Tab-separated table of C-alpha atoms (C1' of nucleotides) in Angstrom:
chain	number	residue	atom	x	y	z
M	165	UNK	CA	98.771	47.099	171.486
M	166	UNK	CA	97.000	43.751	172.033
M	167	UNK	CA	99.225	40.997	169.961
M	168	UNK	CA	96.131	39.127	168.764
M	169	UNK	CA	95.509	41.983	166.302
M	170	UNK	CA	98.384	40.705	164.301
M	171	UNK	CA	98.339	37.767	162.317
M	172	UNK	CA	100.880	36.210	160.856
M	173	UNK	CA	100.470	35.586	156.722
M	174	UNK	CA	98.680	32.252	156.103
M	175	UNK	CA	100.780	29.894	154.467
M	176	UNK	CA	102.854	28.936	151.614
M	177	UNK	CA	103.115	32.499	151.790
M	178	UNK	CA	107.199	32.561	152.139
M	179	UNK	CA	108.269	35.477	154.777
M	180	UNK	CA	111.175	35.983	152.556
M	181	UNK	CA	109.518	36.462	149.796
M	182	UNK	CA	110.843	39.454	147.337
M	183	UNK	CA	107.905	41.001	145.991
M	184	UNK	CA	107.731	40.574	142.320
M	185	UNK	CA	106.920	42.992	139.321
M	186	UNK	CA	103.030	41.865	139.308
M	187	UNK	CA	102.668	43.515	143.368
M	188	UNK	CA	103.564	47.141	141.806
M	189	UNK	CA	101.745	46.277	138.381
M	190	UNK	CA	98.520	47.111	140.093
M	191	UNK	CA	96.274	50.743	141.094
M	192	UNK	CA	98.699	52.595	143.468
M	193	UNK	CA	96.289	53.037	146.414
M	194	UNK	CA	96.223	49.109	146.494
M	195	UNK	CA	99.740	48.682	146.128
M	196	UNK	CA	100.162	51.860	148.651
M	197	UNK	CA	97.942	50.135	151.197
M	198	UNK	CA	99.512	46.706	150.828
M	199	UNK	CA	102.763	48.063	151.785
M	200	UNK	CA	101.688	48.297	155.397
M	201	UNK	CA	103.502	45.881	156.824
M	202	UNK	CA	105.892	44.509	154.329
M	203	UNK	CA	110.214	44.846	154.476
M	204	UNK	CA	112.196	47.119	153.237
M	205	UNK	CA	115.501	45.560	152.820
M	206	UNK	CA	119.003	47.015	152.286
M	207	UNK	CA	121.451	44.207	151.283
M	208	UNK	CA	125.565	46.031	152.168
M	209	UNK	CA	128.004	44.428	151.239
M	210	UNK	CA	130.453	43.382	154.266
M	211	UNK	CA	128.281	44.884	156.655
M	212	UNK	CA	125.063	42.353	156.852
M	213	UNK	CA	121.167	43.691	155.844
M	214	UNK	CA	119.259	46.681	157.338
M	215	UNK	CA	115.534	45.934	157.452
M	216	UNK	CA	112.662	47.669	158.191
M	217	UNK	CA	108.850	46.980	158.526
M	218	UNK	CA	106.760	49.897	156.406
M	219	UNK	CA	104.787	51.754	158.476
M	220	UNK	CA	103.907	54.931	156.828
M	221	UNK	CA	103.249	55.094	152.706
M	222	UNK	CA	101.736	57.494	150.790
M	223	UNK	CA	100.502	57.768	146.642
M	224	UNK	CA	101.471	59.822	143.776
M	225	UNK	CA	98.762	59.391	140.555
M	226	UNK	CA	99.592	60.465	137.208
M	227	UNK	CA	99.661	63.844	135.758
M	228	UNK	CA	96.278	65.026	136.849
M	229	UNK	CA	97.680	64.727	140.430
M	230	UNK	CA	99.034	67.922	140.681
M	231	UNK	CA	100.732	66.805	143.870
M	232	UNK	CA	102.841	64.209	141.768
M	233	UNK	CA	106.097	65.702	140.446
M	234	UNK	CA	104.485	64.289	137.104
M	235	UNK	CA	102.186	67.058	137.066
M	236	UNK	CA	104.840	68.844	135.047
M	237	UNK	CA	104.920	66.167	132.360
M	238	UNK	CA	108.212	63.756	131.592
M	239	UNK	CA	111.217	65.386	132.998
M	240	UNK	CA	114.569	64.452	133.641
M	241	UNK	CA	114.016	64.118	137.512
M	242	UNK	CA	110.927	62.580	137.351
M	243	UNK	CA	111.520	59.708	134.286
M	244	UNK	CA	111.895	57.016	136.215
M	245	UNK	CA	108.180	57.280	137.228
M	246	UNK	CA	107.029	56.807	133.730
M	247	UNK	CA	108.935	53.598	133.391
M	248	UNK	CA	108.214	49.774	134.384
M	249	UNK	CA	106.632	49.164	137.841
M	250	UNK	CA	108.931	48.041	140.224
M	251	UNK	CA	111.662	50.441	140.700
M	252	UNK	CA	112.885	52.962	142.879
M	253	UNK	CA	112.641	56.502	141.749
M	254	UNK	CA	114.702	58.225	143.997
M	255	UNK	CA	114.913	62.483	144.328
M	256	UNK	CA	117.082	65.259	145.996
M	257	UNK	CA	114.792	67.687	147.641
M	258	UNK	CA	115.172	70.733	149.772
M	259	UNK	CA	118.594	71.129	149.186
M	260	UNK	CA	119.806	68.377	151.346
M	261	UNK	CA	117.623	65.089	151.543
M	262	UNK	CA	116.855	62.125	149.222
M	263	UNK	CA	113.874	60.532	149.571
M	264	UNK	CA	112.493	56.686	148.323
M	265	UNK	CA	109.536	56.023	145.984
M	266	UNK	CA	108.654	52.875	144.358
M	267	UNK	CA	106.956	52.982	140.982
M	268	UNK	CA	103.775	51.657	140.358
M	269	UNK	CA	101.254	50.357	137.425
M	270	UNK	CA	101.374	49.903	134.217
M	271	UNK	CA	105.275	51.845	132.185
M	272	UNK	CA	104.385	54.975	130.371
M	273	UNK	CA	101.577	55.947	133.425
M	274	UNK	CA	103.605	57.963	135.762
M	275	UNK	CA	102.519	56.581	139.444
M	276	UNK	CA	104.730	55.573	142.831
M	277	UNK	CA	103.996	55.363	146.294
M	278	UNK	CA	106.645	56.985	148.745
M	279	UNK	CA	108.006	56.356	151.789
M	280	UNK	CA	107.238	57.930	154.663
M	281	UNK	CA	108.217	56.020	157.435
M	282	UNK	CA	109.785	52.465	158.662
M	283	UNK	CA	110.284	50.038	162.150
M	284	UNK	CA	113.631	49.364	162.048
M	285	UNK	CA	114.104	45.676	162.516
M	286	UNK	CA	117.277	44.258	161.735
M	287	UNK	CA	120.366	46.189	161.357
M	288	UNK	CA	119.864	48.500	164.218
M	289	UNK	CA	123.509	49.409	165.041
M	290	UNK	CA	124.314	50.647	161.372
M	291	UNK	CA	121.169	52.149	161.221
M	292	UNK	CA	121.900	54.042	164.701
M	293	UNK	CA	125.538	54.817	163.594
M	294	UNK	CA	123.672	56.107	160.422
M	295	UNK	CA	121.622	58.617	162.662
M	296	UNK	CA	123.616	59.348	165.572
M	297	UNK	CA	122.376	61.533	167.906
M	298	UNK	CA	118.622	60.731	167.234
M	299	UNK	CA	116.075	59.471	169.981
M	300	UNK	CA	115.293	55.295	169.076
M	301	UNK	CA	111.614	56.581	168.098
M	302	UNK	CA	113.280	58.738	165.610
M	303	UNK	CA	115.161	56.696	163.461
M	304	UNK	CA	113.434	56.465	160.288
M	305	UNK	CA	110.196	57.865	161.261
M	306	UNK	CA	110.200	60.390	158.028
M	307	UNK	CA	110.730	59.854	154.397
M	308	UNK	CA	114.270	61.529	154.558
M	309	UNK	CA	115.444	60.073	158.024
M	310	UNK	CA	114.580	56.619	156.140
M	311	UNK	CA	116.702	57.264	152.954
M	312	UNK	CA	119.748	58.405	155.657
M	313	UNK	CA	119.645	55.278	157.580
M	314	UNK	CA	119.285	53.292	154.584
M	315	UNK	CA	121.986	54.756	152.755
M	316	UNK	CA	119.610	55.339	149.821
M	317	UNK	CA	120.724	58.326	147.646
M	318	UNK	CA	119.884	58.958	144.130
M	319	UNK	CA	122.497	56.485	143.013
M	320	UNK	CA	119.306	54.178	143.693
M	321	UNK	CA	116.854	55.996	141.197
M	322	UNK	CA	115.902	53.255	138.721
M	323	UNK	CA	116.829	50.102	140.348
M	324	UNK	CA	115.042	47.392	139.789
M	325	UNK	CA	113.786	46.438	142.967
M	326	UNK	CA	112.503	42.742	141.648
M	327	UNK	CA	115.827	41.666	140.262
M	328	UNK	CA	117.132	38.416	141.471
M	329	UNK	CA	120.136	39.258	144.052
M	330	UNK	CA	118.695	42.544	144.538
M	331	UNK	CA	120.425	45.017	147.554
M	332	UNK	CA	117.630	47.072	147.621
M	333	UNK	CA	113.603	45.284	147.767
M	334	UNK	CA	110.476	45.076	149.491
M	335	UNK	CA	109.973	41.404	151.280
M	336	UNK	CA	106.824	39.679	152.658
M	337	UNK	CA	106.032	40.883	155.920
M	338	UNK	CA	103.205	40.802	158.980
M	339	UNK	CA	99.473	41.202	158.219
M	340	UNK	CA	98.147	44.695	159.241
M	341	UNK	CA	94.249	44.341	159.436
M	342	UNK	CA	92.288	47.578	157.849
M	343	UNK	CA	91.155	48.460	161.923
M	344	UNK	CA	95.264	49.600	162.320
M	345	UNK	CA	95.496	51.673	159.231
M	346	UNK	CA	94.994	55.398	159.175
M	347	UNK	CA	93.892	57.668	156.187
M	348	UNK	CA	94.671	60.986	155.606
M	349	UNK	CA	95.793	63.549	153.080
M	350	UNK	CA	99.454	63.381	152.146
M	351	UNK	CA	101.822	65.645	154.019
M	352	UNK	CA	103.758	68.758	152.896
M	353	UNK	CA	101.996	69.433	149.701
M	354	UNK	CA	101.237	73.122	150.854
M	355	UNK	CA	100.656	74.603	147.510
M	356	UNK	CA	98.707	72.363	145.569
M	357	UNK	CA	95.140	73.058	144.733
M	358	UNK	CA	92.500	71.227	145.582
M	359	UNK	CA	90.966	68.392	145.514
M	360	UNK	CA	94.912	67.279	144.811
M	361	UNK	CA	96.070	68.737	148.672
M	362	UNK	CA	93.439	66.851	150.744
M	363	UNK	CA	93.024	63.578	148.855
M	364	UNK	CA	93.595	60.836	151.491
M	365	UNK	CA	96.314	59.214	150.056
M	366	UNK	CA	98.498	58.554	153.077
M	367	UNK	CA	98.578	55.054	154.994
M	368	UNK	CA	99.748	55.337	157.769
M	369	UNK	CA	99.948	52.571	161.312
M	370	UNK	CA	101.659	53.448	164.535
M	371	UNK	CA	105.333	52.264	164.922
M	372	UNK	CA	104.223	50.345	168.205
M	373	UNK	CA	101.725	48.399	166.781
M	374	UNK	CA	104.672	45.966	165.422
M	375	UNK	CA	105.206	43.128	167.482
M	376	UNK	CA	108.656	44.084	169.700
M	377	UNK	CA	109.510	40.402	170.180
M	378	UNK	CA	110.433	40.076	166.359
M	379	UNK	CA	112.585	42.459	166.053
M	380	UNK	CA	116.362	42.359	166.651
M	381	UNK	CA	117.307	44.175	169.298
M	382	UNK	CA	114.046	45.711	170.927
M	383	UNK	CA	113.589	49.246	172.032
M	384	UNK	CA	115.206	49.808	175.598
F	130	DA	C1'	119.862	84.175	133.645
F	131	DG	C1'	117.152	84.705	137.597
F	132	DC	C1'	113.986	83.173	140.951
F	133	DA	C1'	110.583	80.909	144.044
F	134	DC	C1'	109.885	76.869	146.212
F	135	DG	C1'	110.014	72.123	147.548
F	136	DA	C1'	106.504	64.691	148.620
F	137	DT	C1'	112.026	67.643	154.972
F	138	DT	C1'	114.501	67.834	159.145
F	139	DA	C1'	116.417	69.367	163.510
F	140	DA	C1'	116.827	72.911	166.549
F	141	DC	C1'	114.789	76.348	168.885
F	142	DT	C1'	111.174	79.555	171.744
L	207	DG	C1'	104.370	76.390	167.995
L	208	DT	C1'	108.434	78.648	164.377
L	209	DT	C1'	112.439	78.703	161.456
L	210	DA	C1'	117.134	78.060	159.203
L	211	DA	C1'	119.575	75.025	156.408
L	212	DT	C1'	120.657	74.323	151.379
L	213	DC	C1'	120.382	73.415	146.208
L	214	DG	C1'	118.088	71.140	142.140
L	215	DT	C1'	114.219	71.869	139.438
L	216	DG	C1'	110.897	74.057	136.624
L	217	DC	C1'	108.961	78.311	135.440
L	218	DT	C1'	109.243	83.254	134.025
L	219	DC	C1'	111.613	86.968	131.883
DNA sequence: AGCACGATTAACT
DNA sequence: GTTAATCGTGCTC
């Protein structure tokens, strides 16, 4: 991938930068799209901070949606989704794997985008101890794999990602221009009717289109 | 109370 | 390409 498709974020834009309550506060396929790019970063105690560049997001709209777990109106599993923008809403599914959302717009509209799929960037030998065995491409290239690497389990569902001192946020990140991103319908949602099952609600850029030289110990 | 299935993954043919 | 693993959730009886 030619480098001079990325470009850096113009300044006073801090790279550090947690994003605040007002990013999420907004339509989920903008917040969903904006994601591209930005950190995900695990703060653990004693251990240091796992970070990861988002690379693969996708949306979850309101009740209509029949896609979105909110389809079934407020529920115990899905209540964090109707609350305040900005947290994680965090859920157990097929028997074995957690997976990440963050909720977005306005409290009392059920919304969040999830996801799918991360360049690991700093971190890297927790986050291989985390998924031993696995290939380097396959380290949290899924929504579960992610969540395992993380260590994100539903302890996590409804924390406040834009509280000061936070151990779990999203950070600034690197530019990805519209040319990079891919759009297709969301994955896995084999039983939901139409128009739900092929709205193209999935962002999605390829894991080598991050710039190797940034990250911390680059892929052998 | 019972049941079908899931916003998935890893292993296998 | 197919399939087992594994259990919480929401729906039906």
């Amino acid at each position: 991938m030619d480098p001079a498709h990325w470009v850096k974020h113009p300044a006073p834009v801090n790279p550090n930068a947690q994003l605040s309550r007002s990013f999420y506060a907004r339509p989920s396929l903008q917040v969903c799209r904006e994601l591209l790019g930005k950190r995900l970063v695990r703060v653990l105690a004693g251990v240091g901070r796992l970070e990861g560049w988002i690379n693969e997001v996708e949306a979850y709209i309101g009740q209509e949606d029949l896609g979105c777990h909110a389809r079934s109106g407020r529920t115990a599993r899905n209540e964090t989704m109707w609350g305040p923008p900005g947290h994680a809403y965090v859920y157990f599914t097929y028997g074995m794997h957690w997976v990440l959302n963050l909720v977005t717009q306005e409290a009392g509209f059920p919304a969040a985008v999830l996801l799918r799929g991360l360049v690991p960037l700093a971190g890297l030998e927790e986050i291989r101890q985390r998924r031993a065995g696995m290939p380097e491409s396959k380290l949290t290239d899924g929504p579960a794999k992610l969540c395992r690497a993380f260590h994100i389990t539903g302890e996590w569902d409804g924390y406040d990602l834009t509280q000061s001192d936070a151990r779990l946020y999203v950070a600034e990140g690197i530019r990805v221009p519209d040319s990079l991103v891919r759009t297709t319908p969301r994955i896995g949602l084999n039983n939901v009717p139409e128009p739900w099952k092929s709205k193209p609600w999935r962002f999605a850029v390829a894991p080598d289109s991050f710039p190797h030289d940034q990250r911390e110990d680059k892929p052998r």
